[in-house]
CSV table of C-alpha atoms in Angstrom, one decimal:
chain,number,residue,atom,x,y,z
G,1,MET,CA,-20.0,7.6,-73.2
G,2,LYS,CA,-22.7,6.1,-71.0
G,3,ILE,CA,-26.2,7.1,-72.0
G,4,GLN,CA,-28.5,7.4,-69.2
G,5,SER,CA,-31.8,5.9,-69.0
G,6,ARG,CA,-34.5,7.9,-70.5
G,7,ARG,CA,-37.0,9.8,-68.3
G,8,LYS,CA,-40.0,8.5,-67.5
G,9,THR,CA,-43.0,10.2,-69.8
G,10,PRO,CA,-46.2,8.9,-70.2
G,11,PRO,CA,-47.0,7.1,-73.4
G,12,VAL,CA,-48.4,10.1,-76.2
G,13,GLY,CA,-50.7,7.6,-79.0
G,14,VAL,CA,-50.0,9.5,-82.6
G,15,GLY,CA,-52.1,7.8,-84.9
G,16,ASN,CA,-50.4,4.3,-84.9
G,17,VAL,CA,-47.6,5.4,-83.2
G,18,LEU,CA,-46.5,5.3,-79.6
G,19,LEU,CA,-43.7,8.1,-78.3
G,20,GLY,CA,-42.9,8.9,-75.0
G,21,GLY,CA,-42.9,6.1,-72.3
G,22,GLY,CA,-40.0,4.2,-72.7
G,23,HIS,CA,-40.7,4.0,-76.7
G,24,PRO,CA,-38.3,4.7,-78.8
G,25,VAL,CA,-37.2,8.2,-80.1
G,26,VAL,CA,-39.7,8.5,-82.8
G,27,ILE,CA,-38.4,10.4,-86.4
G,28,GLN,CA,-41.2,13.1,-88.2
G,29,SER,CA,-40.3,15.4,-90.6
G,30,MET,CA,-42.6,18.2,-92.4
G,31,THR,CA,-43.6,19.4,-95.6
G,32,ASP,CA,-42.5,22.5,-97.4
G,33,THR,CA,-45.2,22.2,-100.1
G,34,PRO,CA,-48.2,24.3,-100.4
G,35,THR,CA,-50.3,21.7,-98.4
G,36,ALA,CA,-53.3,23.0,-101.0
G,37,ASP,CA,-51.2,21.4,-103.3
G,38,VAL,CA,-52.5,18.0,-102.6
G,39,GLU,CA,-50.6,16.1,-105.5
G,40,ARG,CA,-47.2,17.5,-104.8
G,41,THR,CA,-48.2,17.7,-101.3
G,42,LEU,CA,-49.1,13.7,-100.6
G,43,LYS,CA,-45.8,13.0,-102.9
G,44,GLN,CA,-43.8,14.6,-100.7
G,45,VAL,CA,-45.1,13.1,-97.4
G,46,ILE,CA,-44.3,9.7,-99.5
G,47,GLU,CA,-40.4,10.5,-99.3
G,48,LEU,CA,-40.6,11.1,-96.4
G,49,ILE,CA,-41.9,8.4,-95.2
G,50,ASP,CA,-40.0,6.1,-97.5
G,51,ALA,CA,-36.2,8.0,-96.6
G,52,GLY,CA,-37.7,6.8,-92.6
G,53,SER,CA,-39.9,9.7,-91.4
G,54,GLU,CA,-42.3,7.9,-88.8
G,55,MET,CA,-44.7,11.1,-88.7
G,56,VAL,CA,-45.1,14.0,-91.0
G,57,ARG,CA,-46.2,17.0,-90.4
G,58,VAL,CA,-48.0,19.5,-93.3
G,59,THR,CA,-48.6,23.5,-92.8
G,60,VAL,CA,-52.4,24.1,-92.4
G,61,ASN,CA,-52.7,28.1,-92.8
G,62,ASP,CA,-55.5,28.4,-94.9
G,63,ASP,CA,-58.3,27.1,-96.0
G,64,ASP,CA,-57.5,25.5,-99.1
G,65,ALA,CA,-54.8,24.1,-96.7
G,66,ALA,CA,-57.5,22.5,-94.7
G,67,ARG,CA,-60.0,21.0,-97.3
G,68,ALA,CA,-56.4,19.6,-98.8
G,69,VAL,CA,-55.7,17.7,-95.8
G,70,PRO,CA,-58.1,14.7,-95.9
G,71,GLU,CA,-57.8,14.2,-99.5
G,72,ILE,CA,-54.3,13.6,-98.4
G,73,VAL,CA,-54.5,11.6,-95.7
G,74,LYS,CA,-57.3,9.5,-97.4
G,75,ALA,CA,-55.0,9.4,-100.7
G,76,LEU,CA,-51.8,8.1,-98.7
G,77,ARG,CA,-54.1,5.7,-96.6
G,78,ALA,CA,-55.2,4.4,-99.8
G,79,GLN,CA,-51.4,3.4,-101.1
G,80,GLY,CA,-50.5,1.1,-98.1
G,81,TYR,CA,-49.1,3.8,-95.9
G,82,THR,CA,-50.1,4.1,-92.4
G,83,ALA,CA,-47.4,6.5,-90.9
G,84,PRO,CA,-49.7,9.8,-89.0
G,85,VAL,CA,-49.9,13.2,-90.3
G,86,ILE,CA,-49.7,16.2,-87.8
G,87,GLY,CA,-51.3,19.3,-88.7
G,88,ASP,CA,-49.5,23.0,-88.0
G,89,PHE,CA,-51.6,25.9,-87.3
G,90,HIS,CA,-50.6,29.0,-86.6
G,91,PHE,CA,-52.6,32.5,-85.8
G,92,ASN,CA,-55.8,31.6,-87.5
G,93,GLY,CA,-55.9,27.5,-86.3
G,94,HIS,CA,-58.8,27.8,-84.0
G,95,THR,CA,-61.3,29.0,-87.1
G,96,LEU,CA,-59.6,26.6,-89.2
G,97,LEU,CA,-60.1,23.9,-87.0
G,98,ALA,CA,-63.9,25.0,-86.3
G,99,LYS,CA,-64.6,25.7,-89.7
G,100,HIS,CA,-63.0,23.0,-91.2
G,101,PRO,CA,-64.0,19.0,-88.9
G,102,ALA,CA,-63.1,16.6,-91.6
G,103,CYS,CA,-59.7,18.2,-91.6
G,104,ALA,CA,-60.1,18.2,-87.7
G,105,ARG,CA,-60.5,14.6,-88.1
G,106,SER,CA,-58.1,13.4,-90.5
G,107,LEU,CA,-55.0,14.7,-88.6
G,108,ASP,CA,-53.7,12.8,-86.2
G,109,LYS,CA,-52.2,15.4,-84.1
G,110,TYR,CA,-52.1,19.0,-84.3
G,111,ARG,CA,-49.1,21.3,-83.4
G,112,ILE,CA,-50.0,24.8,-82.5
G,113,ASN,CA,-48.0,27.7,-80.9
G,114,PRO,CA,-49.2,29.4,-78.1
G,115,GLY,CA,-47.4,32.5,-79.2
G,116,ASN,CA,-49.1,33.2,-81.9
G,117,VAL,CA,-52.7,32.2,-81.3
G,118,GLY,CA,-53.8,35.3,-80.2
G,119,ARG,CA,-52.8,38.7,-77.5
G,120,GLY,CA,-54.2,38.8,-73.9
G,121,GLU,CA,-58.3,37.3,-73.9
G,122,ARG,CA,-57.8,36.4,-76.9
G,123,HIS,CA,-55.0,34.2,-76.5
G,124,ASP,CA,-56.7,32.2,-74.1
G,125,GLU,CA,-60.0,32.2,-75.7
G,126,ASN,CA,-57.9,31.0,-79.3
G,127,PHE,CA,-55.9,28.6,-77.5
G,128,THR,CA,-58.8,26.8,-75.7
G,129,GLN,CA,-61.1,27.0,-78.4
G,130,ILE,CA,-58.1,24.6,-80.6
G,131,ILE,CA,-57.8,22.4,-77.1
G,132,LYS,CA,-61.5,22.0,-77.1
G,133,ILE,CA,-61.5,20.6,-80.7
G,134,ALA,CA,-58.4,18.6,-80.0
G,135,VAL,CA,-60.5,16.6,-76.7
G,136,GLY,CA,-63.6,16.2,-79.2
G,137,HIS,CA,-62.0,14.5,-81.7
G,138,ASN,CA,-59.7,12.7,-79.0
G,139,LYS,CA,-56.5,14.3,-80.5
G,140,PRO,CA,-53.0,14.8,-79.0
G,141,VAL,CA,-51.1,18.0,-79.1
G,142,ARG,CA,-47.6,19.4,-79.3
G,143,ILE,CA,-47.6,22.9,-77.8
G,144,GLY,CA,-44.7,24.1,-79.5
G,145,VAL,CA,-43.1,27.3,-77.8
G,146,ASN,CA,-40.3,29.2,-80.0
G,147,TRP,CA,-37.7,31.9,-78.4
G,148,GLY,CA,-38.8,33.9,-81.9
G,149,SER,CA,-42.7,34.1,-81.3
G,150,LEU,CA,-43.1,34.2,-77.7
G,151,ASP,CA,-45.2,35.3,-75.4
G,152,GLN,CA,-43.9,39.2,-75.2
G,153,GLU,CA,-46.4,39.8,-71.8
G,154,LEU,CA,-44.9,36.9,-70.4
G,155,LEU,CA,-41.6,38.0,-71.4
G,156,THR,CA,-41.8,41.7,-70.3
G,157,ALA,CA,-43.2,41.4,-66.9
G,158,LEU,CA,-40.1,38.5,-65.7
G,159,MET,CA,-37.6,40.9,-67.2
G,160,GLU,CA,-39.8,43.6,-64.8
G,161,GLU,CA,-39.4,41.3,-61.9
G,162,ASN,CA,-35.9,40.0,-62.8
G,163,ALA,CA,-34.9,44.2,-62.4
G,164,LYS,CA,-36.2,43.9,-59.0
G,165,ARG,CA,-33.9,41.4,-57.8
G,166,LYS,CA,-30.8,41.9,-55.7
G,167,ASN,CA,-28.9,39.7,-57.9
G,168,PRO,CA,-30.7,39.9,-61.3
G,169,GLU,CA,-30.5,37.3,-63.6
G,170,SER,CA,-28.8,37.6,-67.1
G,171,ALA,CA,-31.3,38.2,-70.2
G,172,ARG,CA,-30.8,35.2,-71.3
G,173,GLY,CA,-31.8,33.1,-68.0
G,174,VAL,CA,-35.0,35.3,-68.2
G,175,THR,CA,-35.9,34.3,-71.8
G,176,LEU,CA,-34.9,30.7,-71.0
G,177,GLU,CA,-37.6,30.4,-68.1
G,178,ALA,CA,-39.9,32.6,-70.0
G,179,MET,CA,-39.9,29.6,-72.4
G,180,VAL,CA,-40.6,27.2,-69.8
G,181,GLN,CA,-42.8,29.2,-68.1
G,182,SER,CA,-45.2,29.6,-71.4
G,183,ALA,CA,-45.0,25.7,-72.4
G,184,LEU,CA,-45.8,24.6,-68.4
G,185,SER,CA,-49.0,27.4,-68.1
G,186,SER,CA,-50.0,26.3,-71.7
G,187,ALA,CA,-49.6,22.8,-70.6
G,188,ALA,CA,-51.9,23.4,-67.5
G,189,LEU,CA,-54.4,25.2,-69.4
G,190,ALA,CA,-54.8,22.6,-72.2
G,191,ARG,CA,-55.4,20.4,-69.1
G,192,LYS,CA,-58.2,22.3,-67.6
G,193,CYS,CA,-59.7,22.0,-71.1
G,194,GLY,CA,-59.7,18.4,-70.9
G,195,LEU,CA,-56.6,17.8,-72.5
G,196,ARG,CA,-55.2,14.4,-71.2
G,197,GLU,CA,-51.3,14.1,-70.1
G,198,ASP,CA,-50.7,11.2,-72.2
G,199,GLN,CA,-52.2,13.9,-75.0
G,200,ILE,CA,-49.5,16.6,-74.8
G,201,VAL,CA,-46.2,17.1,-76.0
G,202,LEU,CA,-44.1,20.0,-75.4
G,203,SER,CA,-40.9,21.6,-77.5
G,204,VAL,CA,-39.5,24.7,-77.0
G,205,LYS,CA,-37.6,25.6,-79.3
G,206,MET,CA,-34.3,27.6,-79.3
G,207,SER,CA,-31.8,29.1,-82.4
G,208,VAL,CA,-28.3,28.4,-80.4
G,209,VAL,CA,-27.4,25.0,-79.7
G,210,GLN,CA,-26.5,25.9,-75.9
G,211,ASP,CA,-29.4,27.3,-75.4
G,212,MET,CA,-31.7,24.8,-76.7
G,213,VAL,CA,-29.9,22.3,-74.7
G,214,SER,CA,-30.1,24.2,-71.6
G,215,VAL,CA,-34.4,25.3,-71.6
G,216,TYR,CA,-34.7,21.5,-72.3
G,217,SER,CA,-32.5,20.6,-69.3
G,218,ARG,CA,-35.4,23.0,-67.3
G,219,LEU,CA,-38.1,22.1,-68.5
G,220,ALA,CA,-37.0,18.0,-68.2
G,221,LYS,CA,-37.0,18.7,-64.6
G,222,GLU,CA,-40.5,20.8,-64.3
G,223,CYS,CA,-42.5,18.2,-66.1
G,224,ASP,CA,-43.0,14.8,-67.5
G,225,TYR,CA,-44.7,15.1,-70.1
G,226,ALA,CA,-43.0,13.9,-73.7
G,227,LEU,CA,-40.6,16.0,-74.8
G,228,HIS,CA,-40.3,16.8,-78.9
G,229,LEU,CA,-36.8,18.2,-79.4
G,230,GLY,CA,-35.5,20.7,-82.1
G,231,LEU,CA,-33.4,23.5,-82.9
G,232,THR,CA,-35.4,26.6,-84.5
G,233,GLU,CA,-33.8,28.7,-87.4
G,234,ALA,CA,-31.0,25.9,-88.1
G,235,GLY,CA,-31.5,25.5,-92.0
G,236,SER,CA,-30.6,22.8,-94.1
G,237,ASP,CA,-26.6,23.3,-94.8
G,238,VAL,CA,-24.1,21.6,-93.1
G,239,GLN,CA,-23.9,24.0,-90.1
G,240,GLY,CA,-27.8,23.7,-89.8
G,241,ILE,CA,-27.3,19.6,-89.9
G,242,THR,CA,-24.1,20.1,-87.6
G,243,SER,CA,-26.2,22.3,-85.4
G,244,SER,CA,-28.7,20.3,-84.7
G,245,ALA,CA,-27.0,17.0,-83.9
G,246,ALA,CA,-25.1,18.6,-81.7
G,247,ALA,CA,-27.9,19.7,-79.3
G,248,LEU,CA,-29.7,16.4,-80.3
G,249,ALA,CA,-27.0,14.0,-79.2
G,250,ILE,CA,-26.4,16.0,-75.8
G,251,LEU,CA,-29.8,16.2,-75.3
G,252,LEU,CA,-30.5,12.7,-75.9
G,253,GLN,CA,-27.7,11.5,-74.4
G,254,GLN,CA,-29.1,12.7,-70.7
G,255,GLY,CA,-32.3,10.6,-71.7
G,256,ILE,CA,-34.0,13.4,-72.9
G,257,GLY,CA,-36.1,13.8,-75.2
G,258,ASP,CA,-39.2,11.6,-77.1
G,259,THR,CA,-39.1,12.5,-80.9
G,260,ILE,CA,-36.9,14.8,-83.4
G,261,ARG,CA,-37.0,16.5,-86.1
């Protein structure tokens, strides 16, 4: 099977690792420990790096986790590990990053989901606050859209618009379009806030292999941003591993994807 040439993207610097821009696909993983437990989280980060992970993501979901991040990173570096550490933020990311500048500085990249940073005007305010902090610390950001927390206002608007068409798309097709639009509009807002093109990574995670292939193919045609590939809710059992491998194989063969989990 012939592998198509890699899709061209700006190279994104994440700590000492470059993803996109023709560089090899970067392997990353995520801890499942309470980040506030410094000892356990540090141990797992090291285990993941030793197993081949080139970047490791940790959840930053509360004040205790945010306070623990600098300790984890400092201890990791003291042991000679240079792999980037990524912070996974959710509905309170804007508050935690503003309240804990040491955490914001220590992380090599932030991951945010535009579907759970607030509604309406609060959404844009919270999202903008996170991006401005990233710009201030010169950090890249992954804007990770997830079908399970897709912006319902956007989806409803597209569904209503679709219903007026002479030949409306299926609900699945509209959902895929909403995923792409959410990612692109969020990236556009991030750019307005000062985040550079080479500091943005996008992901649009679905839970079904065919949907994942379709949505990433659409997104790849509409932008030049680096892409993080992943199948959400895949699980770690044989079925989950098989589903993830199937989707990743198709997309990577098409030259789509710059980092995978």
